[in-house]
mmCIF file of C-alpha atoms in Angstrom:
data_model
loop_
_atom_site.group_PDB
_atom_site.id
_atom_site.type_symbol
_atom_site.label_atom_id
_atom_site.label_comp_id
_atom_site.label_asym_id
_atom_site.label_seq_id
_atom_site.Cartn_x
_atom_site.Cartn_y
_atom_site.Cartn_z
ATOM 1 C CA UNK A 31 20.916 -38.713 15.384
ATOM 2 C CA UNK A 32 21.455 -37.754 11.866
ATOM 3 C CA UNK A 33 21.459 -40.683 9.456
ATOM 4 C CA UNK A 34 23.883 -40.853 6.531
ATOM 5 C CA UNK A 35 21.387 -39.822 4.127
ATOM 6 C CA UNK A 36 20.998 -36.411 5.684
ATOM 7 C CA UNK A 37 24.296 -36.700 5.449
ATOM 8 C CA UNK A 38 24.639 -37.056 2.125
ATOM 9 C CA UNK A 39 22.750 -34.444 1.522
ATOM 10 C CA UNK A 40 24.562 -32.099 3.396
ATOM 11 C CA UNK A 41 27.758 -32.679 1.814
ATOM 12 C CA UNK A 42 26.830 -30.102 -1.641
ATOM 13 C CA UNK A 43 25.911 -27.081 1.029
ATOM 14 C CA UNK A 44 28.307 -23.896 0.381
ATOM 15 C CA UNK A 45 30.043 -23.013 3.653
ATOM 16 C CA UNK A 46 32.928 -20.528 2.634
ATOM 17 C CA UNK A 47 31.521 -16.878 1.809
ATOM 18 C CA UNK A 48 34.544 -15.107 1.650
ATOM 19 C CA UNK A 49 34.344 -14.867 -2.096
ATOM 20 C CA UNK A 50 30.649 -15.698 -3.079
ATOM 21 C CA UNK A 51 27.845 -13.464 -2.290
ATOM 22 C CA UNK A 52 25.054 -15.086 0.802
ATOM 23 C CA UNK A 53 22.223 -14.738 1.481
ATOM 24 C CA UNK A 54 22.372 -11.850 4.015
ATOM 25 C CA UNK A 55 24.552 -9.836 1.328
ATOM 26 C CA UNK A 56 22.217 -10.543 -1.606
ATOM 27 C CA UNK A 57 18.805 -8.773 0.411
ATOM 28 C CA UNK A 58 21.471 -6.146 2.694
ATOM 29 C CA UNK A 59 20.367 -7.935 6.099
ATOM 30 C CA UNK A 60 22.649 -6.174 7.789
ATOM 31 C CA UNK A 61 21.348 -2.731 6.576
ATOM 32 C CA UNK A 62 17.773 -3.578 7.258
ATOM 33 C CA UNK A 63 18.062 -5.662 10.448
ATOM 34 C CA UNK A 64 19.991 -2.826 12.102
ATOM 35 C CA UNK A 65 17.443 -0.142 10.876
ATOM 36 C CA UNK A 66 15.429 -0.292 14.010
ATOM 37 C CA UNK A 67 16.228 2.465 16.703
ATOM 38 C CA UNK A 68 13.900 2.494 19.909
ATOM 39 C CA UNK A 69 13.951 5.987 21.191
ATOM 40 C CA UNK A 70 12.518 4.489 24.676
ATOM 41 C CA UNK A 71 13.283 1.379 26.502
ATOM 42 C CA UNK A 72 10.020 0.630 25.994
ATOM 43 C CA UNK A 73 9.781 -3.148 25.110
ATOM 44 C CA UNK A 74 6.759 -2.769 22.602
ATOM 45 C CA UNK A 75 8.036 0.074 20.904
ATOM 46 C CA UNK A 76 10.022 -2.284 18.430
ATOM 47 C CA UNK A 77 6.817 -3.606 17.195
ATOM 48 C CA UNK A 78 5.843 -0.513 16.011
ATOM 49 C CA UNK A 79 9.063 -0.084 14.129
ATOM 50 C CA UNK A 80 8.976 -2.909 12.468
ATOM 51 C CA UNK A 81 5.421 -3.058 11.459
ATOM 52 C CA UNK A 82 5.429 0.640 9.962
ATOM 53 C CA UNK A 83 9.061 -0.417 8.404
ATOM 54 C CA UNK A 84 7.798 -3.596 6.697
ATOM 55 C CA UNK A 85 4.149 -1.865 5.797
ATOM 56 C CA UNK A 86 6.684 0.291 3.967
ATOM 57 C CA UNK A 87 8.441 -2.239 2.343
ATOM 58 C CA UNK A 88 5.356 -3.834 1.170
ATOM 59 C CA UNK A 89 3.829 -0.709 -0.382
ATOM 60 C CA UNK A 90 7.138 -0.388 -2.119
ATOM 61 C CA UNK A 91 5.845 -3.300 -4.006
ATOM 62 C CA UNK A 92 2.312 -2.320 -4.625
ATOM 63 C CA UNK A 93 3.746 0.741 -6.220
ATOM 64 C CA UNK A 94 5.977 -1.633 -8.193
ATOM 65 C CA UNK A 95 3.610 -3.260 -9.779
ATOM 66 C CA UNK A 96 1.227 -0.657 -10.129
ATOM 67 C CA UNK A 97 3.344 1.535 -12.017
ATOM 68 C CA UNK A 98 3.859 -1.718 -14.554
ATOM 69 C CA UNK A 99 0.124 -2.434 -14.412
ATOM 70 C CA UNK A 100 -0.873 1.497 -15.892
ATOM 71 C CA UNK A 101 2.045 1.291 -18.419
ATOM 72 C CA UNK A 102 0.509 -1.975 -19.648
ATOM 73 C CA UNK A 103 -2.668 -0.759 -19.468
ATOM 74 C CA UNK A 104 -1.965 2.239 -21.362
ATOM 75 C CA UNK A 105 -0.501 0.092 -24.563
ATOM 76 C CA UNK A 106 -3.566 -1.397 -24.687
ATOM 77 C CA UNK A 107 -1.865 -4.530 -23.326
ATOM 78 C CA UNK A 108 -4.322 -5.461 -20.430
ATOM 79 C CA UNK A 109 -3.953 -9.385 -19.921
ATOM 80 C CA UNK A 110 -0.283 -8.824 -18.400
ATOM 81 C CA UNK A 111 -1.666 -6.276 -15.839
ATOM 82 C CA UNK A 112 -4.165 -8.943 -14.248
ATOM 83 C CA UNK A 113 -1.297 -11.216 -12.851
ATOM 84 C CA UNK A 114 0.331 -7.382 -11.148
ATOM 85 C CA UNK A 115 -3.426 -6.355 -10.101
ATOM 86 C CA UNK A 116 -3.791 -9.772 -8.334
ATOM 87 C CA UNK A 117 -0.512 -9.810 -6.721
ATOM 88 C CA UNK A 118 -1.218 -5.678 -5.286
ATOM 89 C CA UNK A 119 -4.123 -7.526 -4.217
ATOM 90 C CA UNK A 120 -2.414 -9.736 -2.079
ATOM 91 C CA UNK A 121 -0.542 -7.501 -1.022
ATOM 92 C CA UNK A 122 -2.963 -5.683 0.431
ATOM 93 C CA UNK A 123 -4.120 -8.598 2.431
ATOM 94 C CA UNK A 124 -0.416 -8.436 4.179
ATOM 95 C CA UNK A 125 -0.952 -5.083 4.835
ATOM 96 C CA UNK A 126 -4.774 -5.175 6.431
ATOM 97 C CA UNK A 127 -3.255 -8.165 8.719
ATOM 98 C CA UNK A 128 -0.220 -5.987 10.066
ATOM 99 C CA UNK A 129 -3.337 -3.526 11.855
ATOM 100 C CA UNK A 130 -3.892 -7.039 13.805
ATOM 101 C CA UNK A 131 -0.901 -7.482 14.779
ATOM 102 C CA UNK A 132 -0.304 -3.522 16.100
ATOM 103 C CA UNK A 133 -3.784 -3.738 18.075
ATOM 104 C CA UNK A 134 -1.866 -6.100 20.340
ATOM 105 C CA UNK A 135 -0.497 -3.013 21.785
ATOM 106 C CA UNK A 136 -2.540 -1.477 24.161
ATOM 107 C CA UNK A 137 -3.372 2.384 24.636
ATOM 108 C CA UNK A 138 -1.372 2.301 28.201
ATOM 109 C CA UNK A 139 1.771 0.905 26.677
ATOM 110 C CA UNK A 140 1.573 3.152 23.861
ATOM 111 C CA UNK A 141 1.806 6.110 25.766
ATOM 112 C CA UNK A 142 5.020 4.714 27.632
ATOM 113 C CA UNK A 143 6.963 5.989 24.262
ATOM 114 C CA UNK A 144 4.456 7.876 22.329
ATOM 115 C CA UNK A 145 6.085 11.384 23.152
ATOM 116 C CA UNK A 146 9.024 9.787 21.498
ATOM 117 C CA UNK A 147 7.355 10.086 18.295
ATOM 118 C CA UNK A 148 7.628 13.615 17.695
ATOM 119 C CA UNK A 149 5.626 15.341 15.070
ATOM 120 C CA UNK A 150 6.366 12.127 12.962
ATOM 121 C CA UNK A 151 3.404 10.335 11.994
ATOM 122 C CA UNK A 152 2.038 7.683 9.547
ATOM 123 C CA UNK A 153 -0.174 10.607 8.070
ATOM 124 C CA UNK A 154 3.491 11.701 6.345
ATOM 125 C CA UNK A 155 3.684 8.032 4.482
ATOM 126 C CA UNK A 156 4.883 9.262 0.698
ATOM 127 C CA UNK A 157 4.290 5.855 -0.358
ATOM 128 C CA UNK A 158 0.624 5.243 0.944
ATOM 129 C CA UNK A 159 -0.009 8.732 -0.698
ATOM 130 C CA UNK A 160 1.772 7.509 -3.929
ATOM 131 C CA UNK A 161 -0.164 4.307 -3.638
ATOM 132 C CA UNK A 162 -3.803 6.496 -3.264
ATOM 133 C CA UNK A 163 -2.602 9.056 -5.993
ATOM 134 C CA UNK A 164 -2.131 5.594 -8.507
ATOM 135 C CA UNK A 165 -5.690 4.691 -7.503
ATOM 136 C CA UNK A 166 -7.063 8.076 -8.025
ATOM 137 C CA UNK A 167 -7.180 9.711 -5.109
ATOM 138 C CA UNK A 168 -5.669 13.115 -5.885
ATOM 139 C CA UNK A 169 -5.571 15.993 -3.728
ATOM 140 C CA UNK A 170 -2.221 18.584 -4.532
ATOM 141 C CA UNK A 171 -2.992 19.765 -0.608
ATOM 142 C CA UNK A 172 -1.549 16.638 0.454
ATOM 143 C CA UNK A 173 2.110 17.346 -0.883
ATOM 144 C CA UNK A 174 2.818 20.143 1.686
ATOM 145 C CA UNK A 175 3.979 18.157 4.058
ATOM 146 C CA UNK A 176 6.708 16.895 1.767
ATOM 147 C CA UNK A 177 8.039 20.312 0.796
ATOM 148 C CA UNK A 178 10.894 19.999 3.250
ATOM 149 C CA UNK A 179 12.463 17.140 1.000
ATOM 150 C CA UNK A 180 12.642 18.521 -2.444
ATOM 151 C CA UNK A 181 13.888 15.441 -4.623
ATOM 152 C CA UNK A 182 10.868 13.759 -3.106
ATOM 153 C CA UNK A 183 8.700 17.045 -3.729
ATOM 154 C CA UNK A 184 9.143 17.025 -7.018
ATOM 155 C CA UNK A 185 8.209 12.964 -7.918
ATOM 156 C CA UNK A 186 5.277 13.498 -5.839
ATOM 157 C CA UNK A 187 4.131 16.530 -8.043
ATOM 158 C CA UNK A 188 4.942 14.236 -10.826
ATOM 159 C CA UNK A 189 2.600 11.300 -9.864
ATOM 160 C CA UNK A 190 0.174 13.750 -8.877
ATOM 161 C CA UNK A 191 -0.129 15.102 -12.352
ATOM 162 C CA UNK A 192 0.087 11.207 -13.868
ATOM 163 C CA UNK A 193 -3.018 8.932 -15.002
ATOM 164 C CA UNK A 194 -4.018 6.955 -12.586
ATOM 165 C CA UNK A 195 -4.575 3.474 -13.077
ATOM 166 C CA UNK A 196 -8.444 3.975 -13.621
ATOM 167 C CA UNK A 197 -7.680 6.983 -15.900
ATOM 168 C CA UNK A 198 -5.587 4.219 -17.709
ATOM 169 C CA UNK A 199 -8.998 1.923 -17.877
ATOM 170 C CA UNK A 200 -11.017 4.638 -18.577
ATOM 171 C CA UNK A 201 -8.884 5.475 -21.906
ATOM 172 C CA UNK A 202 -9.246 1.915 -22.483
ATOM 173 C CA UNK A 203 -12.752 1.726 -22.924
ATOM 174 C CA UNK A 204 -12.463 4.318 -25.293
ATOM 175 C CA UNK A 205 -10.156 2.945 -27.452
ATOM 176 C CA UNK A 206 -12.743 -0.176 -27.769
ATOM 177 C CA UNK A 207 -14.751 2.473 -29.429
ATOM 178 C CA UNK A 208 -16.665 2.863 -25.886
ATOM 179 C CA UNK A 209 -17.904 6.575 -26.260
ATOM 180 C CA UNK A 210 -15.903 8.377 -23.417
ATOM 181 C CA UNK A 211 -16.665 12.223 -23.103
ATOM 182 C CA UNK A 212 -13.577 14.003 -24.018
ATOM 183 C CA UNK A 213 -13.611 16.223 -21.098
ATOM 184 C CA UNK A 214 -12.549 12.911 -19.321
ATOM 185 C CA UNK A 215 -10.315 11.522 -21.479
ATOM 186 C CA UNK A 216 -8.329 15.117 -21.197
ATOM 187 C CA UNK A 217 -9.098 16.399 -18.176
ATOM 188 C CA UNK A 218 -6.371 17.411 -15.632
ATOM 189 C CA UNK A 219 -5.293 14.339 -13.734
ATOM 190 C CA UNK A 220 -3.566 16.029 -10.349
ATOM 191 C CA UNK A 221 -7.383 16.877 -9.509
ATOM 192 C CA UNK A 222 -9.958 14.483 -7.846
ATOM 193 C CA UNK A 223 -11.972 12.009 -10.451
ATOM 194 C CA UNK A 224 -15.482 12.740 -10.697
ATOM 195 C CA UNK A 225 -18.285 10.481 -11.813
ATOM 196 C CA UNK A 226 -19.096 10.366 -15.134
ATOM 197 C CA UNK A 227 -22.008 9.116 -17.465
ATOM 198 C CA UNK A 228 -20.568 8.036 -20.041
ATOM 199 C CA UNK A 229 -17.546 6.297 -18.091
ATOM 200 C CA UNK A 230 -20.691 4.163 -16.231
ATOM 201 C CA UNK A 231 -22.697 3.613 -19.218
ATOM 202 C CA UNK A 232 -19.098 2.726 -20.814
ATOM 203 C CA UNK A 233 -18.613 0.072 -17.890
ATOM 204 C CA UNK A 234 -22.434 -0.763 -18.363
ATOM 205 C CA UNK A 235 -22.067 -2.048 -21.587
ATOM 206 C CA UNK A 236 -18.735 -4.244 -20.760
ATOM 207 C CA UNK A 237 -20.388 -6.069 -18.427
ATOM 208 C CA UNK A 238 -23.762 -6.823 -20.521
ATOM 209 C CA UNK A 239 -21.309 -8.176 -23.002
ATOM 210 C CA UNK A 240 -18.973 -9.638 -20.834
ATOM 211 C CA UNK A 241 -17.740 -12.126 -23.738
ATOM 212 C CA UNK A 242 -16.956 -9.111 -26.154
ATOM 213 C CA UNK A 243 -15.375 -7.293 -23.837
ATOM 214 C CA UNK A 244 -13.410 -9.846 -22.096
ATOM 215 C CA UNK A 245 -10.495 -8.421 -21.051
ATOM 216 C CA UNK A 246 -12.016 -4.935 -19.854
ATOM 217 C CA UNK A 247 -14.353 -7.252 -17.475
ATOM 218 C CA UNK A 248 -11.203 -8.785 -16.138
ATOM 219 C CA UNK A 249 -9.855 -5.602 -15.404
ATOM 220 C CA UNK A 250 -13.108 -4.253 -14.164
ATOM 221 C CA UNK A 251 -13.048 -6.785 -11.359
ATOM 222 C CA UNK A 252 -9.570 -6.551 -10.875
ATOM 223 C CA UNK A 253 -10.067 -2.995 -9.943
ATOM 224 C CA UNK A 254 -12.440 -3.570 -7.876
ATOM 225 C CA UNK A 255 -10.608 -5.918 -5.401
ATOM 226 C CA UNK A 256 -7.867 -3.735 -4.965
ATOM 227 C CA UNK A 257 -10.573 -0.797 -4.373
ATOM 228 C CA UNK A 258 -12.261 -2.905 -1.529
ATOM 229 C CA UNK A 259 -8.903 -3.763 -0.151
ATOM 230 C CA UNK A 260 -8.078 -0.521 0.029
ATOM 231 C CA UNK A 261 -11.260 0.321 1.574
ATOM 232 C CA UNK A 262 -10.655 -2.692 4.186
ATOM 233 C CA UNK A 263 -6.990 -1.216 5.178
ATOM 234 C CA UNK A 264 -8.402 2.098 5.335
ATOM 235 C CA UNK A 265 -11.136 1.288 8.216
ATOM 236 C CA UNK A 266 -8.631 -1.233 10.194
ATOM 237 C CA UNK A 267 -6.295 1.445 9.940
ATOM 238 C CA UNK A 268 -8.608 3.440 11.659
ATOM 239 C CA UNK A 269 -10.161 0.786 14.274
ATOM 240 C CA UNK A 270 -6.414 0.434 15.316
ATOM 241 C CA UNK A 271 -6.212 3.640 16.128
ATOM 242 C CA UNK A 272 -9.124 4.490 17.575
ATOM 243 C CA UNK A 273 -8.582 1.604 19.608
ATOM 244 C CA UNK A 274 -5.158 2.314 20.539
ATOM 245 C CA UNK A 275 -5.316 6.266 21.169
ATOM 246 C CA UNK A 276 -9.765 6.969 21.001
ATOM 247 C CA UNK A 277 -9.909 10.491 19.675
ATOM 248 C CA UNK A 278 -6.701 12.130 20.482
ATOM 249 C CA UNK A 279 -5.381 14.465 17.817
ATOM 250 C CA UNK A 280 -2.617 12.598 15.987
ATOM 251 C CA UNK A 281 0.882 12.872 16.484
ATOM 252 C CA UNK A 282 1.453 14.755 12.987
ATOM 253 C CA UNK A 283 -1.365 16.948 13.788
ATOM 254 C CA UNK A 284 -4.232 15.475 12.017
ATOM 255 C CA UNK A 285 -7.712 14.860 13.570
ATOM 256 C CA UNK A 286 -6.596 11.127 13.966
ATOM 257 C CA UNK A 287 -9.629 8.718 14.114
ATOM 258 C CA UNK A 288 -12.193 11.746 12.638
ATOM 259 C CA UNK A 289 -10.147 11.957 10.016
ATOM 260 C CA UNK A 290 -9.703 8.230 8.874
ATOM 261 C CA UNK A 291 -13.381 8.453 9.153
ATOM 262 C CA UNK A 292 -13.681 10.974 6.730
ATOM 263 C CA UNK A 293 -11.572 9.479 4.449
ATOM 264 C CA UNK A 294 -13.615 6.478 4.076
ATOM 265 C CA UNK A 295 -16.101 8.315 2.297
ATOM 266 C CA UNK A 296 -13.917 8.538 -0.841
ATOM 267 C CA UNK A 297 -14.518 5.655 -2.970
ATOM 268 C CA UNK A 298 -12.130 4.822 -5.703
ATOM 269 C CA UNK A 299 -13.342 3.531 -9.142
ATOM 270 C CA UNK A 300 -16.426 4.717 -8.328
ATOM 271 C CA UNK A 301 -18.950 3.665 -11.766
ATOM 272 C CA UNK A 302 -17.662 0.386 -11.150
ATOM 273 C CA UNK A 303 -19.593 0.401 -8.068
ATOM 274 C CA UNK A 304 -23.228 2.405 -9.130
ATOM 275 C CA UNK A 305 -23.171 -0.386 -12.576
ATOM 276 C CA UNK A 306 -23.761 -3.032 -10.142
ATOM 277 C CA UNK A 307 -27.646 -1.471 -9.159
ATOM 278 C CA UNK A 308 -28.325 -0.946 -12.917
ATOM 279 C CA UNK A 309 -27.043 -3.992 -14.291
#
């Protein structure tokens, strides 16, 4: 029974909609709770809607905050780009568990709908290639599979040409007097980063005087959670797959799990990792 203080309680709870906005209309429920359309009948095949949709979604986010994190960054503002870095990091975390959740699906029930797929394929993700591009990963290759969508196209070209967020910290250092070579501060940003010297000894220096350099420590670390995170989703993006479809080719074409191997070998921030052997 309900007593009359739950009751009470009750009485201040908005009931008539007809005017005011709900819940439902504020976040567009109805648009995203009717955005799921099983091509099979296939009762697991909504599970991998929805976890690619809200992976999505959450990436959507990191790219958020990222893209306030390197502006930040860049006016030599760092301390309001540690709360963003930390949240991405978080982030993250959501995203590595979601490859948990998808290994409950097993190769044989997988295959019930996986012809339903197409050429479509999580390799064609703009925003995971967004998210890399932020980090550093560049590779102008990668866009081709977005030529048939020119608005999109063209922002990707855009990003790829942009700072990333450790050409941000990089520029950083130097404007604490760190001695950066200028072939890094102005080199051309849609290509790969390569490992400098003077970017490690730069880093080297922060954290022998951690208390000087404060701030560049904190973001220092900061980058390097969001590296390993990425490096975690990365390899249980692959286990899932492997363990879900072993060594076929991929549905977009790529080599699938031999691929997602090789792309484990590219480390982002990378002097913030070889510092830790000479510290």
């Amino acid at each position: 029974m309900v007593n009359q203080d739950e009751k009470k309680l009750d009485t201040g709870i908005r009931t008539d909609f007809k005017k005011e906005m709900s819940y439902g209309d504020y976040l567009h429920l109805d648009s995203i709770l009717s955005s799921q359309h099983r091509l099979s009948d296939h009762h697991d095949e909504m599970l991998f809607i929805i976890i690619h949709q809200t992976s999505e979604l959450w990436m959507k986010l990191i790219l958020h905050e990222l893209k306030t994190a390197i502006e930040s960054i860049q006016k030599d503002e760092l301390e309001p780009s540690f709360k963003m870095l930390s949240r991405v990091s978080r982030i993250q975390q959501q995203l590595i568990q979601s490859w948990s959740v998808l290994a409950t699906l097993t190769p044989a029930e997988y295959m019930q709908f996986r012809d339903k797929l197409g050429a479509s394929s999580g390799f064609q993700s703009h925003q995971n290639r967004l998210i890399e591009f932020a980090l550093g990963q560049k590779n102008p290759q990668l866009l081709a599979v977005f030529r048939h969508q020119t608005e999109l196209a063209a922002s990707m070209e855009r990003a790829l040409k942009a700072p990333s967020i450790y050409d941000a910290a990089i520029t950083a250092l130097a404007a604490r007097g760190l001695p950066i070579d200028q072939s890094v501060l102005n080199r051309d940003f849609s290509q790969t980063y390569e490992v400098n010297e003077s970017v490690e000894k730069a880093w080297l220096m922060v954290y022998q005087n951690v208390e000087q350099y404060w701030d560049l420590y904190e973001l220092a670390e900061k980058l390097i959670d969001i590296g390993s995170q990425q490096q975690s989703w990365r390899f249980s993006h692959m286990t899932t797959v492997e363990r879900i479809i072993g060594h076929k080719t991929g549905t977009g074409g790529s080599a699938g799990v031999s691929y997602l191997k090789r792309v484990l070998d590219q480390q982002f921030f990378p002097e913030l990792w070889t510092l830790r052997t000479k510290l």
